[in-house]
CSV table of C-alpha atoms and ligand atoms in Angstrom, one decimal:
chain,number,residue,atom,x,y,z
A,88,MET,CA,19.5,-17.5,17.8
A,89,LEU,CA,17.1,-20.3,18.4
A,90,ASN,CA,17.0,-20.9,22.1
A,91,GLY,CA,14.1,-22.8,23.7
A,92,SER,CA,14.8,-21.4,27.2
A,93,THR,CA,14.7,-17.7,26.3
A,94,GLN,CA,11.8,-15.8,25.0
A,95,GLY,CA,11.8,-14.6,21.5
A,96,GLU,CA,10.7,-11.2,20.2
A,97,VAL,CA,9.0,-9.8,17.1
A,98,PHE,CA,10.2,-6.9,15.0
A,99,LEU,CA,7.3,-5.3,13.0
A,100,ILE,CA,9.0,-3.9,10.0
A,101,GLY,CA,7.8,-1.7,7.1
A,102,ALA,CA,9.6,-2.5,3.9
A,103,GLY,CA,8.3,0.4,1.9
A,104,PRO,CA,6.6,0.2,-1.5
A,105,GLY,CA,9.2,-1.8,-3.3
A,106,ASP,CA,12.4,0.2,-4.1
A,107,PRO,CA,15.0,-1.4,-1.7
A,108,GLU,CA,16.7,2.1,-1.3
A,109,LEU,CA,13.6,3.2,0.5
A,110,LEU,CA,14.2,0.8,3.4
A,111,THR,CA,15.3,2.4,6.6
A,112,LEU,CA,18.6,1.3,8.1
A,113,LYS,CA,16.7,0.1,11.1
A,114,ALA,CA,14.5,-2.1,9.0
A,115,LEU,CA,17.5,-3.6,7.3
A,116,ARG,CA,19.3,-4.3,10.5
A,117,MET,CA,16.2,-6.0,12.1
A,118,MET,CA,15.8,-8.2,9.0
A,119,GLN,CA,19.4,-9.2,9.1
A,120,GLU,CA,19.4,-9.9,12.9
A,121,ALA,CA,16.3,-12.1,12.7
A,122,ASP,CA,16.2,-15.9,12.8
A,123,VAL,CA,13.1,-16.0,10.7
A,124,VAL,CA,11.4,-13.5,8.3
A,125,VAL,CA,7.6,-13.7,7.9
A,126,HIS,CA,6.6,-11.6,5.0
A,127,ASP,CA,3.6,-10.5,2.9
A,128,ARG,CA,3.0,-10.6,-0.9
A,129,LEU,CA,3.7,-6.8,-1.2
A,130,VAL,CA,7.3,-7.1,-0.1
A,131,SER,CA,9.4,-6.9,-3.2
A,132,GLN,CA,11.9,-9.5,-4.4
A,133,ALA,CA,14.6,-6.8,-4.3
A,134,ILE,CA,14.0,-6.5,-0.6
A,135,LEU,CA,13.8,-10.2,0.0
A,136,ASP,CA,17.2,-10.5,-1.7
A,137,LEU,CA,18.7,-8.5,1.2
A,138,ILE,CA,17.9,-11.1,3.8
A,139,PRO,CA,20.9,-13.3,4.5
A,140,ALA,CA,20.6,-16.8,3.0
A,141,ASN,CA,20.7,-18.5,6.4
A,142,VAL,CA,17.6,-16.7,7.6
A,143,GLN,CA,14.4,-18.8,7.3
A,144,ARG,CA,11.6,-17.1,5.2
A,145,ILE,CA,7.9,-17.7,5.5
A,146,ASP,CA,5.7,-16.2,2.8
A,147,VAL,CA,2.2,-15.6,4.3
A,148,GLY,CA,1.1,-13.7,1.2
A,149,LYS,CA,-0.2,-16.8,-0.4
A,150,LYS,CA,-0.9,-20.4,0.3
A,151,PRO,CA,-0.5,-23.1,-2.4
A,152,ASN,CA,-4.2,-22.4,-3.4
A,153,HIS,CA,-3.3,-18.7,-4.0
A,154,HIS,CA,-5.3,-17.4,-1.1
A,155,PRO,CA,-3.6,-15.3,1.5
A,156,VAL,CA,-3.0,-16.9,4.9
A,157,PRO,CA,-5.9,-15.7,7.2
A,158,GLN,CA,-4.9,-13.1,9.8
A,159,HIS,CA,-5.6,-15.4,12.8
A,160,GLU,CA,-3.2,-18.0,11.4
A,161,ILE,CA,-0.5,-15.3,10.9
A,162,ASN,CA,-1.0,-14.2,14.5
A,163,ALA,CA,-0.7,-17.8,15.7
A,164,LEU,CA,2.4,-18.4,13.6
A,165,LEU,CA,4.1,-15.2,15.0
A,166,LEU,CA,3.2,-16.3,18.5
A,167,ARG,CA,4.4,-19.8,18.1
A,168,LEU,CA,7.8,-18.7,16.6
A,169,ALA,CA,8.4,-16.1,19.3
A,170,GLU,CA,7.4,-18.5,22.1
A,171,ALA,CA,9.9,-21.0,20.7
A,172,GLY,CA,12.6,-18.4,21.4
A,173,GLN,CA,13.0,-17.1,17.8
A,174,ARG,CA,13.7,-13.5,16.8
A,175,VAL,CA,11.0,-12.9,14.2
A,176,ALA,CA,11.1,-10.2,11.6
A,177,ARG,CA,7.5,-9.6,10.5
A,178,VAL,CA,8.0,-7.7,7.2
A,179,LYS,CA,5.1,-5.8,5.6
A,180,GLY,CA,4.8,-3.6,2.5
A,181,GLY,CA,4.8,0.1,3.1
A,182,ASP,CA,4.3,1.1,6.7
A,183,PRO,CA,3.0,-1.6,9.1
A,184,MET,CA,0.8,0.9,10.8
A,185,ILE,CA,-1.0,2.3,7.7
A,186,PHE,CA,-3.6,-0.2,6.4
A,187,GLY,CA,-1.1,-2.8,7.5
A,188,ARG,CA,-2.6,-4.6,10.5
A,189,GLY,CA,0.6,-4.1,12.3
A,190,SER,CA,-1.2,-2.9,15.4
A,191,GLU,CA,-3.5,-6.0,15.4
A,192,GLU,CA,-0.5,-8.3,15.3
A,193,ALA,CA,1.3,-6.3,18.0
A,194,ALA,CA,-1.8,-6.4,20.3
A,195,VAL,CA,-1.9,-10.2,20.1
A,196,LEU,CA,1.8,-10.6,20.8
A,197,ARG,CA,1.8,-8.1,23.7
A,198,ASP,CA,-1.2,-9.9,25.3
A,199,ALA,CA,1.0,-13.0,25.3
A,200,GLY,CA,3.9,-11.1,26.8
A,201,ILE,CA,6.1,-11.1,23.7
A,202,PRO,CA,8.3,-8.0,23.2
A,203,VAL,CA,7.4,-6.1,20.0
A,204,SER,CA,9.4,-3.3,18.4
A,205,PHE,CA,8.7,-1.4,15.2
A,206,ALA,CA,10.6,-0.1,12.2
A,207,PRO,CA,8.4,2.3,10.2
A,208,GLY,CA,8.3,2.1,6.4
A,209,ILE,CA,7.7,4.5,3.6
A,210,THR,CA,4.0,4.2,2.9
A,211,ALA,CA,2.9,3.8,-0.7
A,212,ALA,CA,1.6,7.4,-0.9
A,213,GLN,CA,5.0,8.8,0.0
A,214,GLY,CA,6.9,6.4,-2.3
A,215,VAL,CA,4.7,7.3,-5.2
A,216,SER,CA,4.8,11.0,-4.5
A,217,ALA,CA,8.6,10.8,-4.7
A,218,SER,CA,8.7,8.6,-7.8
A,219,THR,CA,6.3,10.8,-9.7
A,220,GLY,CA,7.2,14.2,-8.3
A,221,VAL,CA,3.5,14.8,-7.4
A,222,PRO,CA,3.4,16.4,-4.0
A,223,LEU,CA,0.7,15.4,-1.5
A,224,THR,CA,0.3,19.1,-0.3
A,225,HIS,CA,1.2,22.2,-2.2
A,226,ARG,CA,0.5,25.8,-1.5
A,227,GLY,CA,-2.5,26.9,-3.4
A,228,LEU,CA,-3.5,23.4,-4.5
A,229,ALA,CA,-3.9,21.2,-1.4
A,230,LYS,CA,-4.0,22.2,2.3
A,231,SER,CA,-4.3,18.6,3.6
A,232,VAL,CA,-4.0,15.0,2.6
A,233,ARG,CA,-6.1,12.0,3.5
A,234,TYR,CA,-5.3,8.4,3.2
A,235,VAL,CA,-8.4,6.3,2.8
A,236,THR,CA,-9.1,2.6,2.1
A,237,GLY,CA,-11.1,1.8,-1.0
A,238,HIS,CA,-12.1,-1.6,0.3
A,239,CYS,CA,-14.0,-2.7,3.4
A,240,ARG,CA,-13.8,-6.0,5.2
A,241,GLY,CA,-15.7,-8.8,3.5
A,242,ASP,CA,-18.8,-7.6,1.7
A,243,MET,CA,-19.4,-4.6,3.9
A,244,PRO,CA,-20.3,-1.5,1.8
A,245,LEU,CA,-17.8,1.2,1.5
A,246,ASP,CA,-19.0,3.8,4.0
A,247,LEU,CA,-16.6,6.7,3.8
A,248,ASP,CA,-17.1,10.3,5.0
A,249,TRP,CA,-17.9,11.5,1.4
A,250,ASP,CA,-18.8,15.0,2.5
A,251,GLY,CA,-15.5,15.3,4.4
A,252,LEU,CA,-13.5,13.9,1.5
A,253,ALA,CA,-14.9,15.8,-1.4
A,254,HIS,CA,-12.9,19.0,-1.0
A,255,THR,CA,-11.0,20.6,-3.9
A,256,ASP,CA,-8.1,21.6,-1.6
A,257,THR,CA,-7.6,18.1,-0.1
A,258,THR,CA,-5.5,15.4,-1.7
A,259,LEU,CA,-7.1,12.0,-1.4
A,260,VAL,CA,-4.9,8.9,-1.5
A,261,VAL,CA,-6.9,5.7,-2.0
A,262,TYR,CA,-5.3,2.5,-1.0
A,263,MET,CA,-6.8,-0.9,-2.1
A,264,GLY,CA,-9.2,1.1,-4.4
A,265,HIS,CA,-9.1,-0.6,-7.8
A,266,ALA,CA,-12.2,-2.8,-7.3
A,267,ASN,CA,-14.3,0.2,-6.1
A,268,MET,CA,-12.8,3.2,-7.9
A,269,GLN,CA,-15.8,3.7,-10.3
A,270,TYR,CA,-18.1,3.9,-7.2
A,271,ILE,CA,-15.7,6.1,-5.3
A,272,ALA,CA,-15.3,8.5,-8.3
A,273,GLY,CA,-19.2,8.7,-8.5
A,274,GLU,CA,-19.6,9.4,-4.8
A,275,LEU,CA,-16.9,12.1,-4.8
A,276,MET,CA,-18.7,13.8,-7.7
A,277,ASN,CA,-22.1,13.4,-6.0
A,278,HIS,CA,-20.7,15.2,-3.0
A,279,GLY,CA,-19.4,18.2,-5.0
A,280,LEU,CA,-16.1,17.4,-6.8
A,281,PRO,CA,-16.0,18.4,-10.5
A,282,ALA,CA,-15.8,15.7,-13.2
A,283,GLU,CA,-12.5,17.3,-14.3
A,284,HIS,CA,-10.9,16.7,-10.9
A,285,PRO,CA,-7.6,15.0,-11.8
A,286,VAL,CA,-6.6,11.5,-10.7
A,287,LEU,CA,-3.2,9.8,-10.9
A,288,VAL,CA,-3.3,6.0,-11.0
A,289,VAL,CA,0.0,4.3,-10.2
A,290,VAL,CA,0.6,0.6,-10.5
A,291,ASN,CA,3.8,-0.9,-9.0
A,292,GLY,CA,4.9,2.4,-7.6
A,293,THR,CA,8.7,2.8,-7.0
A,294,ARG,CA,9.4,-0.5,-8.8
A,295,PRO,CA,11.2,-0.8,-12.1
A,296,ASN,CA,7.8,-1.6,-13.8
A,297,GLU,CA,6.0,1.4,-12.3
A,298,THR,CA,3.1,2.4,-14.6
A,299,ARG,CA,1.2,5.7,-14.4
A,300,LEU,CA,-2.0,7.0,-15.8
A,301,VAL,CA,-3.5,10.4,-15.5
A,302,THR,CA,-7.3,10.7,-15.7
A,303,GLN,CA,-10.2,12.6,-14.2
A,304,LEU,CA,-13.0,11.6,-11.9
A,305,GLY,CA,-15.6,11.8,-14.7
A,306,ALA,CA,-13.7,9.4,-16.8
A,307,LEU,CA,-13.0,7.0,-13.9
A,308,GLN,CA,-16.7,6.9,-13.1
A,309,THR,CA,-17.7,6.0,-16.6
A,310,LYS,CA,-14.9,3.6,-17.5
A,311,ARG,CA,-14.1,0.5,-15.6
A,312,ALA,CA,-10.6,0.6,-14.2
A,313,VAL,CA,-9.2,-2.7,-15.3
A,314,ILE,CA,-5.7,-3.2,-14.2
A,315,PRO,CA,-4.3,-6.2,-16.0
A,316,VAL,CA,-0.8,-5.3,-15.0
A,317,PRO,CA,-0.3,-7.4,-11.9
A,318,GLY,CA,0.7,-5.4,-8.9
A,319,PRO,CA,-0.6,-3.0,-6.3
A,320,VAL,CA,-2.5,0.1,-7.5
A,321,LEU,CA,-2.7,3.5,-5.8
A,322,PHE,CA,-5.0,6.4,-6.7
A,323,ILE,CA,-4.1,10.0,-5.9
A,324,VAL,CA,-7.1,12.3,-6.4
A,325,GLY,CA,-6.5,16.0,-6.3
A,326,ARG,CA,-5.3,19.2,-8.0
A,327,VAL,CA,-1.7,18.3,-7.1
A,328,VAL,CA,-1.8,15.8,-9.9
A,329,SER,CA,-1.5,18.8,-12.3
A,330,LEU,CA,2.1,19.0,-11.2
A,331,LEU,CA,3.1,15.7,-12.7
A,332,ASP,CA,6.4,16.3,-14.4
A,333,ASP,CA,5.5,15.1,-17.8
A,334,MET,CA,2.1,16.6,-18.0
A,335,GLY,CA,1.8,19.4,-20.5
A,336,GLN,CA,-1.2,21.4,-21.6
A,337,ASN,CA,-3.2,18.6,-23.2
A,338,ALA,CA,-1.3,15.7,-21.6
A,339,THR,CA,-4.4,14.2,-20.0
A,340,ASP,CA,-5.9,13.1,-23.3
A,341,ALA,CA,-2.5,12.2,-24.7
A,342,ILE,CA,-1.7,10.0,-21.8
A,343,LEU,CA,-5.2,8.4,-21.9
A,344,ASP,CA,-4.6,7.6,-25.6
A,345,ALA,CA,-1.2,6.1,-25.1
A,346,PRO,CA,-1.4,2.5,-26.1
A,347,GLU,CA,0.6,1.3,-23.1
A,348,LEU,CA,-1.8,3.0,-20.8
A,349,ARG,CA,-5.0,1.8,-22.6
A,350,GLN,CA,-4.2,-1.6,-21.1
A,351,VAL,CA,-4.4,0.0,-17.6
A,352,LEU,CA,-7.7,1.8,-18.0
A,353,HIS,CA,-10.3,0.9,-20.5
A,354,GLY,CA,-14.0,1.1,-20.7
B,429,SAH,N1,1.0,-0.8,4.5
B,429,SAH,C1,0.9,-0.5,3.1
B,429,SAH,C2,-0.4,-0.5,2.6
B,429,SAH,C3,-1.0,-1.9,2.5
B,429,SAH,S1,-2.6,-1.9,1.8
B,429,SAH,C4,1.6,0.9,3.0
B,429,SAH,O1,1.8,1.6,3.9
B,429,SAH,O2,1.8,1.3,1.8
B,429,SAH,C5,-2.2,-2.4,0.2
B,429,SAH,C6,-2.4,-1.3,-0.8
B,429,SAH,O3,-1.3,-0.4,-0.7
B,429,SAH,C7,-2.5,-1.7,-2.3
B,429,SAH,O4,-3.8,-2.1,-2.6
B,429,SAH,C8,-2.1,-0.4,-2.9
B,429,SAH,O5,-3.3,0.5,-3.0
B,429,SAH,C9,-1.1,0.2,-2.0
B,429,SAH,N2,0.3,0.0,-2.4
B,429,SAH,C10,1.2,-0.7,-1.7
B,429,SAH,N3,2.4,-0.7,-2.4
B,429,SAH,C11,2.2,-0.1,-3.5
B,429,SAH,C12,3.0,0.2,-4.7
B,429,SAH,N4,4.3,-0.2,-4.7
B,429,SAH,N5,2.4,0.9,-5.7
B,429,SAH,C13,1.1,1.2,-5.7
B,429,SAH,N6,0.3,1.0,-4.6
B,429,SAH,C14,0.8,0.4,-3.6
């Protein structure tokens, strides 16, 4: 309820990768109890449709000029709404604490004395693992899993712990990787991974238009990953990719040759 005399609060909510059935009950309740929802571009329409019609929505995923609203403006907006007594649902794709800047927003709000609570979300890696049937760990194939960002702030070079990442028994999940995946594949091979090491590329994971491609590090390094299908892209690098349901003996080539996938990855 809007009430100028009482302080508002902010719910930092993970909406998951897109499929509305992956929302937690807590996330849904918080969205429905809010006065206003502030959401990102990655929050799917199917999830926005669950917000009651009387709840105000603010899309900070894009401005009229198509650029996202800068983080400091989002922080200021959340603060302003909460200080005006509103219950604010800040809804983010996936999990707000995994490459989601949820903790940055929480810090600003807490510094101003605004109560903050969280609802975790299914992160893209886990959503895609479930939708494709590719596990992130598997006895004999992957003893550990690492989530890494494929993109650094501004023009900063991508400075990852390549030696630590290039292990055949580790699954690597690369978020925000599509612009740098050629470089990432090259560095992983320079640090010891074989050119045949499998890679699963998933666009729009868990959504009705989910698109998959199976390839290998060597191919990724030499071909430019052009993703004309609009939507978020996740890369899963590791031997676990061999467990993809519909992958037979020679399926890698078959899948690379499939016309609908040629649009996803071409040289
Ligand atoms: N907090 C989010 C990640 C935000 S970073 C989470 O926990 O999932 C944005 C990146 O997440 C995208 O560039 C993409 O790599 C990945 N991503 C998010 N949703 C996705 C989806 N439905 N399918 C594929 N990748 C997704």
